[in-house]
Short mmCIF file of C-alpha atoms in Angstrom, two decimals:
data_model
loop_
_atom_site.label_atom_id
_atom_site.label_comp_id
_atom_site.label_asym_id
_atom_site.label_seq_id
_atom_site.Cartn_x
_atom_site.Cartn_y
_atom_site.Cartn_z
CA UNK A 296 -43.43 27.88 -98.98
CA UNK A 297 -43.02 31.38 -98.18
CA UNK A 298 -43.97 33.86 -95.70
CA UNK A 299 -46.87 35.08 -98.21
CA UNK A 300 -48.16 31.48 -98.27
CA UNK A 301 -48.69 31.35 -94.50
CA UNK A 302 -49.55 34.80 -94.07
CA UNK A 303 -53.23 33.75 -95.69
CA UNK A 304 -55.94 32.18 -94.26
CA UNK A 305 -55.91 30.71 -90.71
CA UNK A 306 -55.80 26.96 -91.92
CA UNK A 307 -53.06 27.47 -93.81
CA UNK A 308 -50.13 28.65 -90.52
CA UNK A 309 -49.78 25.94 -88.73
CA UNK A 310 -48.63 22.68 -90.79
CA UNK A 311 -50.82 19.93 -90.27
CA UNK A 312 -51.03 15.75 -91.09
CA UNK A 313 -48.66 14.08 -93.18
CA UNK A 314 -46.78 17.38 -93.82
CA UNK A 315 -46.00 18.24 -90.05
CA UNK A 316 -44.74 14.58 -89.61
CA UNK A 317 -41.82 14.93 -92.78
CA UNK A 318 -39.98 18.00 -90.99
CA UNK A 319 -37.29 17.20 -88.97
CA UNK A 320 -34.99 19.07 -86.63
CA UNK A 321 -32.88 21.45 -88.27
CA UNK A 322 -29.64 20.62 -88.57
CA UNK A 323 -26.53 22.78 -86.38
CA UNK A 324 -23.91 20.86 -85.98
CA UNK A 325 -21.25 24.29 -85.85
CA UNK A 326 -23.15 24.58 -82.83
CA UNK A 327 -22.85 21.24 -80.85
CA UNK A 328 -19.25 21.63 -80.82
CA UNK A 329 -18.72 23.22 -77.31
CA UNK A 330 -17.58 21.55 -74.24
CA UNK A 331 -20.72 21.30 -72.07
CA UNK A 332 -23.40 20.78 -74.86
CA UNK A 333 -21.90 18.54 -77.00
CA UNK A 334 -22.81 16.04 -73.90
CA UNK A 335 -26.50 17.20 -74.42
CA UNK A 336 -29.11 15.99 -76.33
CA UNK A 337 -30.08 16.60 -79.74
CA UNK A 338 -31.74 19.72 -79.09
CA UNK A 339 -29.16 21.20 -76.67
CA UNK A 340 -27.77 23.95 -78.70
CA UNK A 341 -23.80 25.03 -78.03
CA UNK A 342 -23.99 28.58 -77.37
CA UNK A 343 -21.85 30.55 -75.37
CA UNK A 344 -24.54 31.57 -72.76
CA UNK A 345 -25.08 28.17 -72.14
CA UNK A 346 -21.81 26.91 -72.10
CA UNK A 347 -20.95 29.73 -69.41
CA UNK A 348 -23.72 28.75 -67.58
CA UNK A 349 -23.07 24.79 -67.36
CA UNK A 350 -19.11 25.53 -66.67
CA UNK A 351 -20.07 28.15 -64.27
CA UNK A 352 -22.19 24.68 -62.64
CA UNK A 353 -19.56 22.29 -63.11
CA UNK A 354 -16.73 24.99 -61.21
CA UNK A 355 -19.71 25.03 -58.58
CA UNK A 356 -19.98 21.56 -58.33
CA UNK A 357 -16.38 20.78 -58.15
CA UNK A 358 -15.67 23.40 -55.75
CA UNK A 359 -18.72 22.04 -53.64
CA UNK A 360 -17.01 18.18 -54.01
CA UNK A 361 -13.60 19.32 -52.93
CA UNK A 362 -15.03 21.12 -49.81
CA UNK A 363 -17.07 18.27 -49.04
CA UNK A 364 -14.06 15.62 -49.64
CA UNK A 365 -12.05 18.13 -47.26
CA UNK A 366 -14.63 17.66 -45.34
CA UNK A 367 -16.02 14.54 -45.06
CA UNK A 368 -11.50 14.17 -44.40
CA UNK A 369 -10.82 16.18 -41.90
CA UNK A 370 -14.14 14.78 -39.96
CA UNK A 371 -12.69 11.70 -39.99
CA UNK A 372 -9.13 12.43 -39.27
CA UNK A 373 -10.28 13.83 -36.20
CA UNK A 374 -12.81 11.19 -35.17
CA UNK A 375 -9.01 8.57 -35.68
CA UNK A 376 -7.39 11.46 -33.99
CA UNK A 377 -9.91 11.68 -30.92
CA UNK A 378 -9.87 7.70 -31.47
CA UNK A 379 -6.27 7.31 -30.93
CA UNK A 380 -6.19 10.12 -28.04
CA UNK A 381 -8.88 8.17 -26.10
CA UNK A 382 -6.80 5.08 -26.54
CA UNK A 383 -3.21 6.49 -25.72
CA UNK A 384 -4.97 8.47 -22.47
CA UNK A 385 -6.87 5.01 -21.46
CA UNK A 386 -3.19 3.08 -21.60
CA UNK A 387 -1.87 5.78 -19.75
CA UNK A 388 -4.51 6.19 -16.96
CA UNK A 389 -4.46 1.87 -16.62
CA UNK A 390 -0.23 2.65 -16.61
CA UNK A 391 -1.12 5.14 -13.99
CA UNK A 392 -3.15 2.99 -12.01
CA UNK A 393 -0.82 -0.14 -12.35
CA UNK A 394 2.36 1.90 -11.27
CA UNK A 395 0.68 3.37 -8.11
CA UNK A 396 -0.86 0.40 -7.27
CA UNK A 397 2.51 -1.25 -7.47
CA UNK A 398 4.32 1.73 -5.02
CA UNK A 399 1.33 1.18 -2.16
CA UNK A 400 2.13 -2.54 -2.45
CA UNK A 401 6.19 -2.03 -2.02
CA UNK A 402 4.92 0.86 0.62
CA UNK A 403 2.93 -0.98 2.94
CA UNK A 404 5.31 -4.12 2.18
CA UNK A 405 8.32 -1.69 3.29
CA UNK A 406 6.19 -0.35 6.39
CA UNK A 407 5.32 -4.27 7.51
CA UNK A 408 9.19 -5.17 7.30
CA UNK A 409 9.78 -1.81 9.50
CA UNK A 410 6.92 -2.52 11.93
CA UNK A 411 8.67 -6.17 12.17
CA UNK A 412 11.89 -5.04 11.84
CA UNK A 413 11.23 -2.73 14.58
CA UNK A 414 8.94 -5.27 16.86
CA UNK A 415 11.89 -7.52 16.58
CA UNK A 416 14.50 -5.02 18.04
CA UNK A 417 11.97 -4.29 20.68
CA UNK A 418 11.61 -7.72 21.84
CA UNK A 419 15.33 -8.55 21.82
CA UNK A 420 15.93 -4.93 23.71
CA UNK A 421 13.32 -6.21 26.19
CA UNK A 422 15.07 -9.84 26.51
CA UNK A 423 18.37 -8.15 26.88
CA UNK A 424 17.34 -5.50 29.47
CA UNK A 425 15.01 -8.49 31.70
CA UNK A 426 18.75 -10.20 31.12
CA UNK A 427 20.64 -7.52 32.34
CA UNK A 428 18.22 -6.60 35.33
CA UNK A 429 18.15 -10.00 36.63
CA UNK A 430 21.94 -10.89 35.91
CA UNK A 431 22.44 -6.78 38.04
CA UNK A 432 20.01 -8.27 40.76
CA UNK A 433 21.56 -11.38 41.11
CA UNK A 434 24.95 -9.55 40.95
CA UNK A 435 24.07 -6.63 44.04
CA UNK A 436 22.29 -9.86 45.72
CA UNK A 437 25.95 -11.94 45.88
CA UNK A 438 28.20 -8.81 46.65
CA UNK A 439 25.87 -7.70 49.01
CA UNK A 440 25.99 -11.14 50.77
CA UNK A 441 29.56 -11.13 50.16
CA UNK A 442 29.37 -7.84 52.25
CA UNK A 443 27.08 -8.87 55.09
CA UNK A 444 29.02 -12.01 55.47
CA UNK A 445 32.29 -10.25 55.58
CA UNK A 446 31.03 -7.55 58.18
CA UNK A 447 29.18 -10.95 59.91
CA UNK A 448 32.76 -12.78 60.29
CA UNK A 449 34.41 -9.87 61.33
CA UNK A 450 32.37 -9.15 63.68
CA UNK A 451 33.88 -9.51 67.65
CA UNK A 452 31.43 -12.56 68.17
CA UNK A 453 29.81 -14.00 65.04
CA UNK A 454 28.51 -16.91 67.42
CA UNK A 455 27.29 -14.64 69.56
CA UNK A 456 25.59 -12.44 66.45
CA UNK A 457 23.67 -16.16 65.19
CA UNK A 458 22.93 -16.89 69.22
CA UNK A 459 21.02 -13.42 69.41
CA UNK A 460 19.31 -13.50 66.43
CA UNK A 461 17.97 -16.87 67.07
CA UNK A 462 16.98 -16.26 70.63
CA UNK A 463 14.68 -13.26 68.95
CA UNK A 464 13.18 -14.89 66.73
CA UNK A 465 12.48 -18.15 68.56
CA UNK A 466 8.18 -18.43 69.45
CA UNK A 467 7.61 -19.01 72.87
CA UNK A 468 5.87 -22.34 74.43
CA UNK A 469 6.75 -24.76 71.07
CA UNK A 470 9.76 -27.22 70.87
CA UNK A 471 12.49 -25.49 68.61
CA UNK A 472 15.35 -26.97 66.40
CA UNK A 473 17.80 -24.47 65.33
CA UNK A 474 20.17 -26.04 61.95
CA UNK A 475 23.36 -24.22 62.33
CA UNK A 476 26.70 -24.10 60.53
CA UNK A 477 28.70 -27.30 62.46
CA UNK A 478 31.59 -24.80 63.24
CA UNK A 479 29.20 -22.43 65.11
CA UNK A 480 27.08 -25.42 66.60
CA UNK A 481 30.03 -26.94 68.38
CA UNK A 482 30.52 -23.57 69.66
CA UNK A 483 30.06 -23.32 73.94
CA UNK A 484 28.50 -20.15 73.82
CA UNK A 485 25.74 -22.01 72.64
CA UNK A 486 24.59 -23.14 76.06
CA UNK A 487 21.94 -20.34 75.74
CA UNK A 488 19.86 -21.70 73.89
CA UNK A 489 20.02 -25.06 75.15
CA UNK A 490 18.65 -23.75 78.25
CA UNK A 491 15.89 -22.12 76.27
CA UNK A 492 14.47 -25.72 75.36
CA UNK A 493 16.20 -24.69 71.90
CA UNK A 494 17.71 -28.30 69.92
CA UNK A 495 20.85 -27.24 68.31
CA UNK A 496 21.54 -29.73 64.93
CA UNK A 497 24.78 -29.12 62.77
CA UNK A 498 23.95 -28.39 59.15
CA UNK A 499 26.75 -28.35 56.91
CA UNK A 500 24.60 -26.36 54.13
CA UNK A 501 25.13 -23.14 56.05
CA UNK A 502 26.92 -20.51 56.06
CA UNK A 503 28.63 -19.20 60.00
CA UNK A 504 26.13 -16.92 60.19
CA UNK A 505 23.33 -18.45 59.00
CA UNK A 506 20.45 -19.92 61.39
CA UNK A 507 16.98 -21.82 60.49
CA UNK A 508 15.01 -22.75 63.59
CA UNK A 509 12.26 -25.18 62.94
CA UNK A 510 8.88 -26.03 65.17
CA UNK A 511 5.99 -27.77 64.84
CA UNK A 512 4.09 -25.13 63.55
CA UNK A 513 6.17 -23.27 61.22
CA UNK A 514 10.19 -22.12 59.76
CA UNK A 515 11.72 -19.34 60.10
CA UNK A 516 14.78 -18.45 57.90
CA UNK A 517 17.76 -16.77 59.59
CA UNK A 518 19.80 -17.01 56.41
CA UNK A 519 21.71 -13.89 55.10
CA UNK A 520 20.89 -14.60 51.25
CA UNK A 521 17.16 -15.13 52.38
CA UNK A 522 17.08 -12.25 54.32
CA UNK A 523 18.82 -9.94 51.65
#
């Protein structure tokens, strides 16, 4: 058929029926040799536009999957990395915690042992100064008594010394006994107080200047280690 034939009446342009259904594609393969189309289908022809275009789209869309695997990469590398960094600073705020919890504890452990350490010393500095106070007082108590009763028996009279001290302190109108030493109550200056009503009785607890008159009513202590 040639261009003449279809060039005619209307009818005859356009194949119709039984004759349309016997042609087939036309055959090219020179040009489904290329490296994009030859993946196409039977009608995808291999020219160089199109081949340019589809490796222009596969550079695209290898470029676009290596940014995304990059990424999609370093997304997760830095979730792990904030991961890890909220792990280590946890463990190192509970390390924190657990170290200064464990210098308060030796601190106030340290400070009770002080405070006890140092309530101890007070108590035995107390104890050792009552000790010290009482063993002074008793000590100025004896060598003043030593002192009285040395000045006492060297005195011109010591008889006469007890006598007077007796007859001033003896209560007037009530029977009196006066307990003297027995050196001092054998005395005979001691008449004096016989003729004051006075009962003179030898006590060999006392001292030769020492006196304790005794009534009805009452004592009264002449002693010298009473008196001091």
């Amino acid at each position: 058929m040639t261009a003449a034939d279809l060039s005619g009446a209307p009818d005859r342009r356009v194949l119709r029926g039984d004759r349309a259904a016997a042609v087939g594609p036309l055959s090219t393969p020179q040009l489904r040799t290329g490296a994009w189309t030859r993946f196409g289908g039977e009608r995808t022809l291999g020219d160089p536009v199109t081949e340019d275009v589809l490796s222009a789209l596969a550079e695209t869309t290898r470029t676009a999957a290596r940014a995304q695997g990059y990424a999609t990469g370093w997304a997760e590398g830095r979730r792990e990395a904030a991961t890890e960094a909220a792990a280590h600073r946890a463990e190192l705020e509970a390390a924190t915690r657990e170290a200064e919890a464990r210098r308060q504890a030796e601190h106030e452990q340290a400070l009770a042992a002080l405070q006890r350490a140092a309530a101890q010393f007070a108590q035995q500095v107390s104890t050792t100064l009552a000790e010290v106070e009482d063993h002074a007082l008793a000590l100025a108590g004896e060598l003043t008594e030593a002192l009285v009763g040395r000045e006492l028996a060297g005195a011109e009279d010591p008889v006469a010394d007890v006598v007077r001290r007796v007859l001033a302190a003896l209560p007037q109108g009530l029977p009196v006994t006066v307990r003297l030493a027995p050196q001092v109550a054998a005395h005979p200056d001691l008449a004096a107080l016989a003729a004051q009503g006075v009962t003179v009785v030898p006590d060999p607890a006392l001292e030769p200047h020492d006196a304790l008159l005794e009534t009805t009513a009452e004592a009264v202590d002449l002693r010298v280690s009473t008196a001091l």
